Coordinates of C-alpha atoms and ligand atoms in Angstrom, one line a residue:
M1 CA 0.0 0.0 0.0
V2 CA 1.3 3.4 -0.9
E3 CA 1.5 5.6 2.2
K4 CA -0.4 8.9 2.1
P5 CA 1.7 12.0 1.9
S6 CA 2.1 13.8 5.2
F7 CA 0.6 17.2 5.8
Y8 CA 1.8 18.8 9.1
I9 CA 0.1 22.0 10.2
T10 CA 0.5 23.9 13.5
T11 CA -1.0 26.8 15.4
P12 CA 1.1 29.0 17.7
I13 CA 1.2 27.6 21.2
Y14 CA -0.8 30.0 23.2
Y15 CA 0.4 31.7 26.4
V16 CA -1.4 29.7 29.1
N17 CA -1.8 32.9 31.1
A18 CA -4.4 34.6 28.9
A19 CA -7.8 32.9 28.6
P20 CA -8.6 31.7 25.1
H21 CA -10.2 34.6 23.2
L22 CA -11.6 35.5 19.8
G23 CA -8.1 36.0 18.4
T24 CA -6.6 32.7 19.5
A25 CA -9.8 30.9 18.4
Y26 CA -9.6 32.6 15.0
C27 CA -6.0 31.3 14.5
T28 CA -7.0 27.8 15.6
I29 CA -10.2 27.6 13.4
L30 CA -8.2 28.9 10.4
S31 CA -5.8 26.0 10.9
D32 CA -8.5 23.5 11.6
V33 CA -10.3 24.3 8.3
M34 CA -7.0 23.6 6.5
A35 CA -6.4 20.4 8.4
R36 CA -9.9 19.1 7.6
Y37 CA -9.6 20.1 4.0
K38 CA -6.3 18.3 3.6
R39 CA -7.6 15.2 5.2
S40 CA -10.4 15.2 2.6
T41 CA -7.9 15.5 -0.3
G42 CA -5.9 12.4 0.6
Y43 CA -3.3 13.6 3.1
N44 CA -2.3 12.0 6.3
V45 CA -2.6 15.1 8.4
K46 CA -1.1 16.0 11.7
F47 CA -2.6 19.1 13.2
L48 CA -0.9 20.4 16.3
T49 CA -1.8 23.1 18.8
G50 CA -0.8 23.6 22.5
L51 CA 0.4 25.9 25.2
D52 CA 3.4 28.0 25.9
E53 CA 3.9 27.6 29.7
H54 CA 7.4 28.9 30.6
G55 CA 8.8 32.3 31.3
E56 CA 8.8 35.2 33.7
K57 CA 5.2 36.2 33.0
V58 CA 3.9 32.8 34.1
Q59 CA 6.2 32.6 37.1
Q60 CA 5.0 36.1 38.3
A61 CA 1.3 35.2 37.8
A62 CA 1.7 31.9 39.7
E63 CA 3.3 33.7 42.6
A64 CA 0.5 36.2 42.7
H65 CA -2.0 33.3 43.0
N66 CA 0.1 31.5 45.6
M67 CA 0.6 28.5 43.4
T68 CA 3.7 26.8 41.9
P69 CA 4.1 27.7 38.2
Q70 CA 3.2 24.1 37.3
E71 CA 0.0 24.2 39.4
W72 CA -0.9 27.5 37.8
C73 CA -0.4 26.1 34.3
D74 CA -2.4 22.9 35.1
S75 CA -5.2 25.0 36.4
L76 CA -5.4 27.0 33.2
A77 CA -4.9 24.3 30.5
P78 CA -8.4 22.8 30.7
A79 CA -10.0 26.0 29.5
F80 CA -8.1 25.5 26.2
H81 CA -9.0 21.9 25.8
D82 CA -12.7 22.8 26.4
I83 CA -13.0 25.6 24.0
W84 CA -11.2 23.7 21.2
K85 CA -13.6 20.8 21.7
T86 CA -16.6 23.1 21.6
L87 CA -15.4 24.7 18.4
E88 CA -14.9 21.3 16.8
I89 CA -11.1 21.7 16.5
S90 CA -9.8 18.4 15.1
N91 CA -6.2 18.6 16.4
D92 CA -4.3 15.3 16.6
D93 CA -1.9 16.4 19.3
F94 CA -1.8 19.0 22.0
I95 CA 1.6 20.0 23.3
R96 CA 2.5 21.8 26.6
T97 CA 6.0 23.1 26.9
T98 CA 6.3 21.7 30.4
E99 CA 6.0 18.1 29.1
Q100 CA 9.0 15.9 29.3
R101 CA 9.2 15.5 25.5
Q102 CA 9.7 19.2 25.2
I103 CA 12.3 19.4 28.0
D104 CA 14.3 16.6 26.3
A105 CA 14.0 18.2 22.9
V106 CA 15.1 21.7 24.1
Q107 CA 18.1 20.3 25.9
Y108 CA 19.0 18.3 22.8
L109 CA 18.8 21.5 20.8
W110 CA 21.2 23.2 23.2
N111 CA 23.7 20.5 22.8
R112 CA 23.4 20.5 19.0
M113 CA 23.7 24.3 18.9
K114 CA 26.9 24.1 21.0
E115 CA 28.4 21.4 18.8
A116 CA 27.6 23.5 15.7
G117 CA 29.3 26.5 17.3
Y118 CA 26.3 28.9 17.1
I119 CA 26.0 29.8 20.7
Y120 CA 28.4 31.7 23.1
K121 CA 28.3 33.1 26.6
G122 CA 28.2 36.8 27.0
S123 CA 26.3 39.4 29.0
Y124 CA 23.1 41.0 28.2
D125 CA 22.4 44.6 29.1
G126 CA 19.2 46.0 27.8
W127 CA 15.4 46.0 28.2
Y128 CA 12.8 43.3 28.5
C129 CA 9.1 43.4 28.2
V130 CA 7.7 40.7 30.4
P131 CA 4.1 40.6 29.0
E132 CA 5.5 40.2 25.5
E133 CA 8.5 38.1 26.5
T134 CA 10.7 40.2 24.2
Y135 CA 14.1 41.9 24.4
F136 CA 14.6 45.5 23.2
T137 CA 17.8 47.4 22.7
E138 CA 18.6 50.8 24.2
T139 CA 18.1 52.5 20.8
Q140 CA 14.8 50.8 20.1
V141 CA 13.5 51.9 23.5
Q142 CA 14.8 55.5 23.2
K143 CA 13.2 55.9 19.8
A144 CA 9.8 54.6 21.0
D145 CA 10.0 56.7 24.2
E146 CA 10.6 59.9 22.2
E147 CA 7.8 59.1 19.8
R148 CA 5.4 58.5 22.7
H149 CA 6.7 61.4 24.9
T150 CA 6.9 59.0 27.9
E151 CA 8.7 61.7 30.1
G152 CA 11.6 59.5 31.2
Q153 CA 9.5 56.3 31.7
H154 CA 10.7 53.4 29.5
L155 CA 7.8 51.7 27.8
C156 CA 7.6 48.6 25.5
P157 CA 7.9 49.8 21.9
D158 CA 5.3 47.2 20.9
C159 CA 2.7 47.1 23.7
G160 CA 3.4 50.3 25.7
R161 CA 3.7 48.6 29.1
P162 CA 6.6 49.4 31.5
L163 CA 9.9 47.6 30.7
E164 CA 12.3 45.8 33.0
R165 CA 16.0 46.5 32.9
V166 CA 17.9 43.3 32.4
Q167 CA 21.6 43.1 33.1
E168 CA 22.8 39.5 33.4
E169 CA 25.0 36.8 32.0
S170 CA 23.4 35.2 29.0
W171 CA 23.9 32.6 26.3
F172 CA 23.6 34.2 22.8
F173 CA 22.5 32.7 19.5
K174 CA 24.6 33.9 16.5
L175 CA 21.6 35.1 14.6
S176 CA 23.8 37.8 12.9
E177 CA 25.5 35.0 10.9
F178 CA 22.3 34.0 9.1
Q179 CA 21.4 37.2 7.1
D180 CA 22.7 35.8 3.8
K181 CA 21.3 32.4 4.3
L182 CA 17.9 33.7 5.2
L183 CA 17.8 36.0 2.2
A184 CA 18.7 33.0 0.0
L185 CA 15.9 31.1 1.6
Y186 CA 13.4 33.9 0.7
D187 CA 14.8 34.0 -2.8
E188 CA 14.4 30.3 -3.4
H189 CA 11.0 30.0 -1.7
P190 CA 9.2 33.3 -2.3
D191 CA 6.1 31.7 -0.7
F192 CA 7.9 30.8 2.5
V193 CA 6.0 33.6 4.1
M194 CA 2.4 34.1 3.0
P195 CA 0.7 36.5 2.0
D196 CA 3.2 38.2 -0.3
F197 CA 3.2 41.5 1.4
R198 CA 4.4 39.9 4.6
M199 CA 7.2 38.2 2.8
R200 CA 8.4 41.6 1.6
E201 CA 8.2 43.0 5.2
V202 CA 10.3 40.1 6.5
R203 CA 12.9 40.5 3.7
T204 CA 13.2 44.3 4.4
F205 CA 13.7 43.6 8.0
V206 CA 16.5 41.0 7.4
E207 CA 18.2 43.2 4.8
G208 CA 18.5 45.8 7.6
G209 CA 20.9 43.5 9.4
L210 CA 20.5 41.0 12.3
R211 CA 21.9 41.1 15.8
D212 CA 22.8 38.1 17.9
I213 CA 20.0 37.3 20.4
S214 CA 20.1 36.4 24.0
V215 CA 18.6 33.0 24.5
S216 CA 18.9 32.3 28.2
R217 CA 18.0 34.0 31.5
T218 CA 19.4 33.8 35.0
S219 CA 17.1 36.1 37.0
F220 CA 14.3 33.6 37.4
D221 CA 14.0 29.8 37.1
W222 CA 10.7 28.9 35.4
G223 CA 12.2 27.5 32.2
I224 CA 14.1 24.6 30.8
P225 CA 17.6 24.5 32.2
V226 CA 20.5 24.8 29.8
P227 CA 22.0 21.3 30.0
F228 CA 25.6 22.4 30.4
D229 CA 25.0 25.5 32.5
D230 CA 22.2 25.0 35.0
K231 CA 22.3 28.6 36.4
H232 CA 20.5 29.4 33.1
V233 CA 17.0 28.7 31.9
T234 CA 16.0 28.8 28.2
Y235 CA 14.5 32.0 26.9
V236 CA 10.9 31.3 26.4
W237 CA 10.8 31.8 22.6
F238 CA 13.8 29.6 22.1
D239 CA 11.9 27.0 23.9
A240 CA 8.5 27.7 22.4
L241 CA 9.5 27.6 18.7
L242 CA 10.9 24.2 19.1
N243 CA 7.5 22.7 20.0
Y244 CA 6.7 22.2 16.4
A245 CA 9.7 19.9 15.9
T246 CA 9.3 18.2 19.3
A247 CA 5.8 17.0 18.6
V248 CA 7.0 15.0 15.6
G249 CA 9.9 13.5 17.4
F250 CA 12.9 15.9 17.1
G251 CA 15.7 14.5 19.2
S252 CA 13.9 11.3 20.1
P253 CA 15.5 8.1 18.7
A254 CA 12.2 6.2 19.3
M255 CA 10.5 8.6 16.9
A256 CA 13.0 8.8 14.1
D257 CA 10.6 7.3 11.5
E258 CA 7.9 9.7 12.5
Y259 CA 10.3 12.7 12.3
A260 CA 11.5 11.6 8.9
Y261 CA 7.9 11.3 7.7
R262 CA 6.5 14.5 9.2
W263 CA 9.3 17.1 9.2
P264 CA 9.5 19.7 7.8
A265 CA 6.0 21.1 8.5
Q266 CA 3.9 22.3 5.6
F267 CA 2.3 25.2 7.4
H268 CA 2.8 27.2 10.5
V269 CA -0.2 29.5 10.9
V270 CA 0.6 32.5 13.1
G271 CA -0.7 36.0 13.8
K272 CA 1.1 39.0 12.2
D273 CA 2.5 40.1 15.6
I274 CA 4.8 37.0 15.8
I275 CA 6.1 36.9 12.2
R276 CA 9.7 37.7 13.0
F277 CA 10.0 34.9 15.5
H278 CA 8.7 32.4 12.9
C279 CA 10.2 33.8 9.7
V280 CA 13.6 34.9 10.9
I281 CA 14.6 33.3 14.2
W282 CA 13.0 29.9 13.7
P283 CA 14.5 29.2 10.3
A284 CA 17.9 30.4 11.5
M285 CA 17.7 28.0 14.5
L286 CA 17.0 25.2 12.1
M287 CA 19.7 26.2 9.7
A288 CA 22.2 26.3 12.6
I289 CA 21.6 22.7 13.4
G290 CA 21.1 21.5 9.8
E291 CA 17.4 20.7 10.0
A292 CA 14.9 21.2 7.2
I293 CA 13.0 24.5 7.0
P294 CA 9.1 24.5 7.1
E295 CA 7.4 25.1 3.8
H296 CA 5.1 28.0 4.7
V297 CA 4.4 30.4 7.5
F298 CA 1.0 31.9 6.9
A299 CA 0.4 35.2 8.8
H300 CA -3.1 36.2 9.5
G301 CA -4.3 39.7 10.4
F302 CA -5.9 40.8 13.6
L303 CA -9.6 40.8 14.4
M304 CA -10.8 44.4 15.0
V305 CA -14.2 45.6 16.0
R306 CA -16.1 47.6 13.4
D307 CA -17.6 50.6 15.1
D308 CA -20.9 52.3 14.2
E309 CA -19.1 54.6 11.7
G310 CA -17.6 51.5 10.0
K311 CA -14.1 52.1 11.3
N312 CA -12.0 49.2 12.6
V313 CA -10.9 49.6 16.2
K314 CA -8.8 47.4 18.5
M315 CA -10.8 45.0 20.7
S316 CA -10.1 45.7 24.3
K317 CA -11.8 45.1 27.6
S318 CA -11.2 48.7 28.7
L319 CA -13.0 50.1 25.6
G320 CA -15.9 47.8 26.5
N321 CA -16.0 46.4 22.9
A322 CA -14.4 43.0 23.6
I323 CA -16.4 40.1 22.2
S324 CA -15.8 36.7 23.7
P325 CA -16.1 33.3 22.0
K326 CA -19.1 32.5 24.2
D327 CA -20.9 35.6 23.0
V328 CA -20.5 34.6 19.4
I329 CA -21.5 30.9 20.1
D330 CA -24.6 32.1 21.9
L331 CA -25.6 34.2 18.9
L332 CA -24.6 32.0 15.9
G333 CA -24.0 28.5 17.3
V334 CA -20.6 26.8 16.8
E335 CA -21.1 26.2 13.1
G336 CA -22.3 29.7 12.4
Y337 CA -19.3 31.0 14.4
R338 CA -16.8 29.0 12.3
Y339 CA -18.5 30.0 9.0
Y340 CA -18.6 33.7 9.8
F341 CA -15.0 34.1 10.8
M342 CA -13.7 31.9 8.0
T343 CA -15.7 33.3 5.2
D344 CA -16.2 36.9 6.0
C345 CA -12.7 37.9 7.2
V346 CA -10.1 37.8 4.5
P347 CA -7.3 35.6 5.8
G348 CA -4.1 37.6 5.9
E349 CA -5.9 41.0 6.4
D350 CA -7.3 42.5 9.5
G351 CA -10.9 41.6 9.9
G352 CA -13.5 44.1 10.9
I353 CA -16.2 42.3 12.9
S354 CA -19.5 43.3 14.3
Y355 CA -22.7 41.7 15.6
G356 CA -24.7 43.3 12.8
R357 CA -22.5 41.7 10.1
M358 CA -22.5 38.4 11.9
E359 CA -26.3 38.3 11.8
Q360 CA -26.3 39.4 8.2
V361 CA -23.9 36.7 7.0
Y362 CA -25.6 34.0 9.1
N363 CA -29.1 34.9 7.8
A364 CA -28.1 35.4 4.2
D365 CA -25.8 32.5 3.6
L366 CA -26.7 29.9 6.2
A367 CA -30.4 30.4 7.0
N368 CA -31.8 31.8 3.7
S369 CA -29.5 30.1 1.2
W370 CA -27.8 26.9 2.3
G371 CA -30.2 25.8 5.1
N372 CA -33.2 26.8 3.0
L373 CA -32.0 24.9 0.0
V374 CA -31.4 21.7 2.0
S375 CA -34.8 21.9 3.7
R376 CA -36.8 22.6 0.5
A377 CA -35.0 19.9 -1.6
L378 CA -35.2 17.2 1.1
N379 CA -38.8 18.0 1.9
M380 CA -39.9 17.8 -1.8
S381 CA -38.0 14.5 -2.3
A382 CA -39.7 13.0 0.8
K383 CA -43.1 14.4 -0.3
Y384 CA -43.1 13.3 -3.9
F385 CA -41.1 10.1 -3.6
D386 CA -42.5 8.5 -0.5
G387 CA -39.8 9.4 2.0
K388 CA -37.1 8.5 -0.5
T389 CA -34.7 10.0 -3.1
P390 CA -36.2 9.4 -6.6
E391 CA -35.4 6.1 -8.4
L392 CA -33.0 7.1 -11.2
P393 CA -32.2 5.6 -14.6
D394 CA -28.5 4.7 -15.0
D395 CA -27.8 7.6 -17.3
W396 CA -29.6 10.3 -15.4
A397 CA -26.4 12.2 -14.6
Q398 CA -25.7 12.7 -18.3
T399 CA -28.5 15.1 -18.9
Q400 CA -27.4 18.7 -19.2
N401 CA -28.8 21.2 -16.8
P402 CA -27.7 24.5 -15.3
L403 CA -26.6 22.9 -12.0
R404 CA -24.5 20.3 -13.6
S405 CA -22.7 22.9 -15.7
I406 CA -21.7 24.9 -12.5
A407 CA -20.7 21.7 -10.7
E408 CA -18.3 20.7 -13.4
G409 CA -14.8 21.5 -12.2
I410 CA -16.2 23.0 -9.0
A411 CA -13.9 21.0 -6.7
E412 CA -10.8 22.0 -8.7
R413 CA -11.7 25.7 -8.5
Y414 CA -12.5 25.3 -4.8
C415 CA -9.2 23.5 -4.1
A416 CA -7.2 26.2 -5.9
S417 CA -8.4 28.7 -3.3
M418 CA -8.3 26.4 -0.3
D419 CA -4.7 25.4 -1.0
V420 CA -3.6 29.0 -0.5
I421 CA -5.9 29.7 2.5
Q422 CA -8.2 32.0 0.4
Y423 CA -11.3 30.7 2.2
T424 CA -13.5 33.6 1.2
Q425 CA -13.0 32.8 -2.4
A426 CA -13.5 29.1 -1.8
K427 CA -16.8 29.9 -0.2
D428 CA -17.9 32.0 -3.1
V429 CA -17.3 29.1 -5.4
V430 CA -19.6 26.9 -3.4
M431 CA -22.2 29.6 -2.9
E432 CA -22.5 30.0 -6.6
L433 CA -23.9 26.5 -6.8
V434 CA -26.1 27.0 -3.7
H435 CA -27.6 30.1 -5.2
A436 CA -28.1 28.5 -8.6
A437 CA -29.9 25.6 -7.0
N438 CA -32.3 27.9 -5.2
H439 CA -33.0 29.7 -8.5
Y440 CA -33.4 26.3 -10.2
I441 CA -36.2 25.5 -7.7
E442 CA -38.1 28.6 -8.7
D443 CA -37.4 28.2 -12.4
S444 CA -38.4 24.5 -12.6
A445 CA -41.3 24.8 -10.2
P446 CA -41.4 21.1 -9.1
W447 CA -44.7 21.7 -7.4
S448 CA -46.5 22.2 -10.7
V449 CA -44.6 19.4 -12.4
A450 CA -45.8 17.1 -9.6
K451 CA -49.4 17.7 -10.5
D452 CA -49.0 16.0 -13.9
P453 CA -48.4 12.2 -13.6
A454 CA -47.1 12.2 -17.2
R455 CA -44.2 14.4 -16.1
A456 CA -43.0 11.9 -13.4
D457 CA -39.6 11.4 -15.0
E458 CA -39.1 15.1 -15.3
L459 CA -39.9 15.6 -11.6
A460 CA -37.4 12.8 -10.6
L461 CA -34.7 14.5 -12.6
I462 CA -35.3 18.0 -11.1
I463 CA -35.2 16.6 -7.6
A464 CA -32.1 14.5 -8.4
N465 CA -30.3 17.5 -9.8
L466 CA -31.1 19.4 -6.6
L467 CA -30.1 16.6 -4.3
E468 CA -26.9 16.1 -6.2
S469 CA -26.0 19.8 -5.9
I470 CA -26.6 19.5 -2.2
R471 CA -24.4 16.4 -1.9
I472 CA -21.5 18.2 -3.6
C473 CA -21.9 21.4 -1.6
A474 CA -22.0 19.5 1.7
H475 CA -18.7 18.0 0.8
L476 CA -17.1 21.3 -0.1
L477 CA -18.5 23.1 3.0
A478 CA -17.4 20.3 5.4
P479 CA -14.1 22.0 6.5
F480 CA -16.1 25.0 7.6
L481 CA -19.3 23.3 8.8
P482 CA -18.2 19.8 9.8
S483 CA -21.3 18.8 11.8
T484 CA -23.8 20.3 9.3
S485 CA -22.2 18.6 6.3
A486 CA -22.2 15.2 8.1
E487 CA -25.9 15.8 9.1
V488 CA -26.9 16.6 5.5
L489 CA -25.2 13.5 4.1
R490 CA -26.8 11.4 6.8
R491 CA -30.2 12.8 5.9
M492 CA -29.6 11.6 2.3
S493 CA -28.4 8.1 3.5
L494 CA -24.9 8.9 2.4
E495 CA -23.2 8.3 5.8
D496 CA -20.4 6.3 4.1
E497 CA -19.4 9.5 2.3
I498 CA -18.7 11.4 5.5
D499 CA -14.9 12.0 6.0
T500 CA -14.0 11.2 2.5
D501 CA -10.3 11.4 1.6
D502 CA -10.9 11.9 -2.2
L503 CA -12.8 15.1 -2.4
V504 CA -12.4 15.7 -6.1
A505 CA -13.7 12.3 -7.1
M506 CA -16.5 12.6 -4.5
C507 CA -17.6 15.8 -6.1
A508 CA -18.0 14.4 -9.6
W509 CA -21.6 14.8 -10.8
G510 CA -23.6 11.7 -10.5
G511 CA -22.8 10.2 -7.1
L512 CA -26.3 10.5 -5.7
K513 CA -28.0 7.3 -4.4
G514 CA -31.5 6.8 -5.8
G515 CA -34.3 5.2 -4.0
V516 CA -32.9 5.5 -0.5
T517 CA -34.5 7.1 2.6
V518 CA -34.4 10.9 3.0
T519 CA -34.9 12.4 6.4
K520 CA -36.4 15.9 6.5
G521 CA -35.1 16.9 9.9
D522 CA -35.2 20.2 11.7
A523 CA -34.0 23.5 10.1
L524 CA -30.2 23.5 10.0
F525 CA -29.9 27.2 10.6
P526 CA -33.0 28.8 12.1
R527 CA -33.2 32.5 11.0
L528 CA -32.0 35.0 13.6
Q529 CA -34.7 37.4 14.6
K530 CA -33.8 41.1 15.1
K531 CA -33.6 41.7 18.9
Ligands
MSP601 N1 3.1 32.1 22.9 C1 3.3 32.9 21.8 C2 3.4 32.0 20.5 C3 4.5 31.0 20.5 S1 4.5 30.1 19.1 C4 5.9 29.3 19.1 C5 2.1 33.9 21.7 N2 1.0 33.5 22.3 S2 -0.3 34.4 22.4 O1 -1.2 33.6 23.2 O2 0.0 35.7 22.8 O3 -0.9 34.6 20.9 C6 -1.1 33.6 20.0 C7 -1.8 34.1 18.8 O4 -3.0 34.7 19.0 C8 -0.9 34.9 17.9 O5 -0.8 34.3 16.6 C9 -1.7 36.2 17.8 O6 -1.5 36.8 16.6 C10 -3.1 35.8 18.0 N3 -4.0 36.9 18.4 C11 -4.0 37.6 19.5 N4 -4.9 38.6 19.4 C12 -5.5 38.6 18.2 C13 -6.5 39.2 17.5 N5 -7.2 40.2 18.1 N6 -6.9 38.8 16.3 C14 -6.3 37.7 15.7 N7 -5.4 37.0 16.3 C15 -4.8 37.5 17.5 O7 2.2 34.8 21.0

């Protein structure tokens, strides 16, 4: 048997300290849709998410709660498991950086780095932002302070919170030696960073020159000890980035086959704020130890709240405009939630969200178009064909009709957009068929055809064309609406088609089963009423 090709996709590992929110859920659903889509097109997918649990920030928060850092992390982890389960996230693994596999891998990394000659001991004197777990140089801080008129206070250039002065012995990673190699990587793989405009930003940054970075700390101890210098713990990002390799067996002799099969990853999905870590530091770390570089880093934008004047503003608790995942689930249900964020926010760009728009998208696409189509077609089939799909002659699928024309090549067009995470376009491709099918009902008026027994074959064909369109759309919508699609297929007695791994073949016109039970069922997406 030929082994399926591997497709390895990851989300960032989230800081355990901050409860899961709309932004982290967005990133995770974005990756989940890709994972589901790839499974349906014949890949053996590994989809990884997890938690980033080390660092000064976690240690400080644990102390404030009178817990050990491990107890503190353990108390927070379940909230992530719960929300991912609720949102139908199909991850195959969940890594926590406090697990033994990560400790072993990070220590192995240190030894490999030392052997390769890319680390050295020095002393760090500069600024550190604890909430962002990021170092800043004197010049960066001065410039930002001047721009902000901070009156002598030193604030984080990124988040504006007070900085900590760090003066300590530290191990350094020779990032400065990787400028040319990184530029060569970007030249050879112009789609290493997606979308394009992010690739250009990264390149410009690297062209500006790279400095060695401090990768260990001595002033606190909540981190992975440096194996040959136990006064030092690993800088949290040096630890966190490695999680992607750890989860597929980096450094573990017992997992050598798995590592060879899975590494490098196909996609790291990340937010735009953490691009430099993933597109500069991470590939340089891998180059230093001679490991393969991931194929793509996809950077998504930020979710912003669209205010009454149509302007996008940052979501924040203090502005009173923060929306929580629970608020959205309460309004749209889980499937509506997934559909809205995946098809109405253009991946890669900042997304302006609002309750008004959520209701609009839900009602227009899910209640009035997709839900309505399924309910009308299944009801008519059940009504005119005695609770069944129509019995069909062998060559029924050969007959030309407007739906069949749209369905021809639909899976290929859809895949072309899905492969590059252009979900909004992929959705448009499917919706074309959904809308056409709704029009087809009006144009062909099955209710009048049904009145004339002489037109029984015609009626069977109309209903078959509708059901066949629905079957295809259910498959194509499955990554966004997994439960709904499975339910639609079940209602048409096609349960054996759920979780296909050959989407294109599955979407070929003519797969409908004739003469099998149809179940009408409840409305899939009841219309939202204006409050
Ligand atoms: N722990 C690091 C990642 C280490 S990966 C090796 C981290 N964690 S985080 O919890 O702060 O953020 C994780 C992700 O959430 C980032 O990709 C970030 O872009 C995303 N988001 C945070 N707020 C967001 C929005 N408002 N909108 C969309 N995504 C946002 O960084």
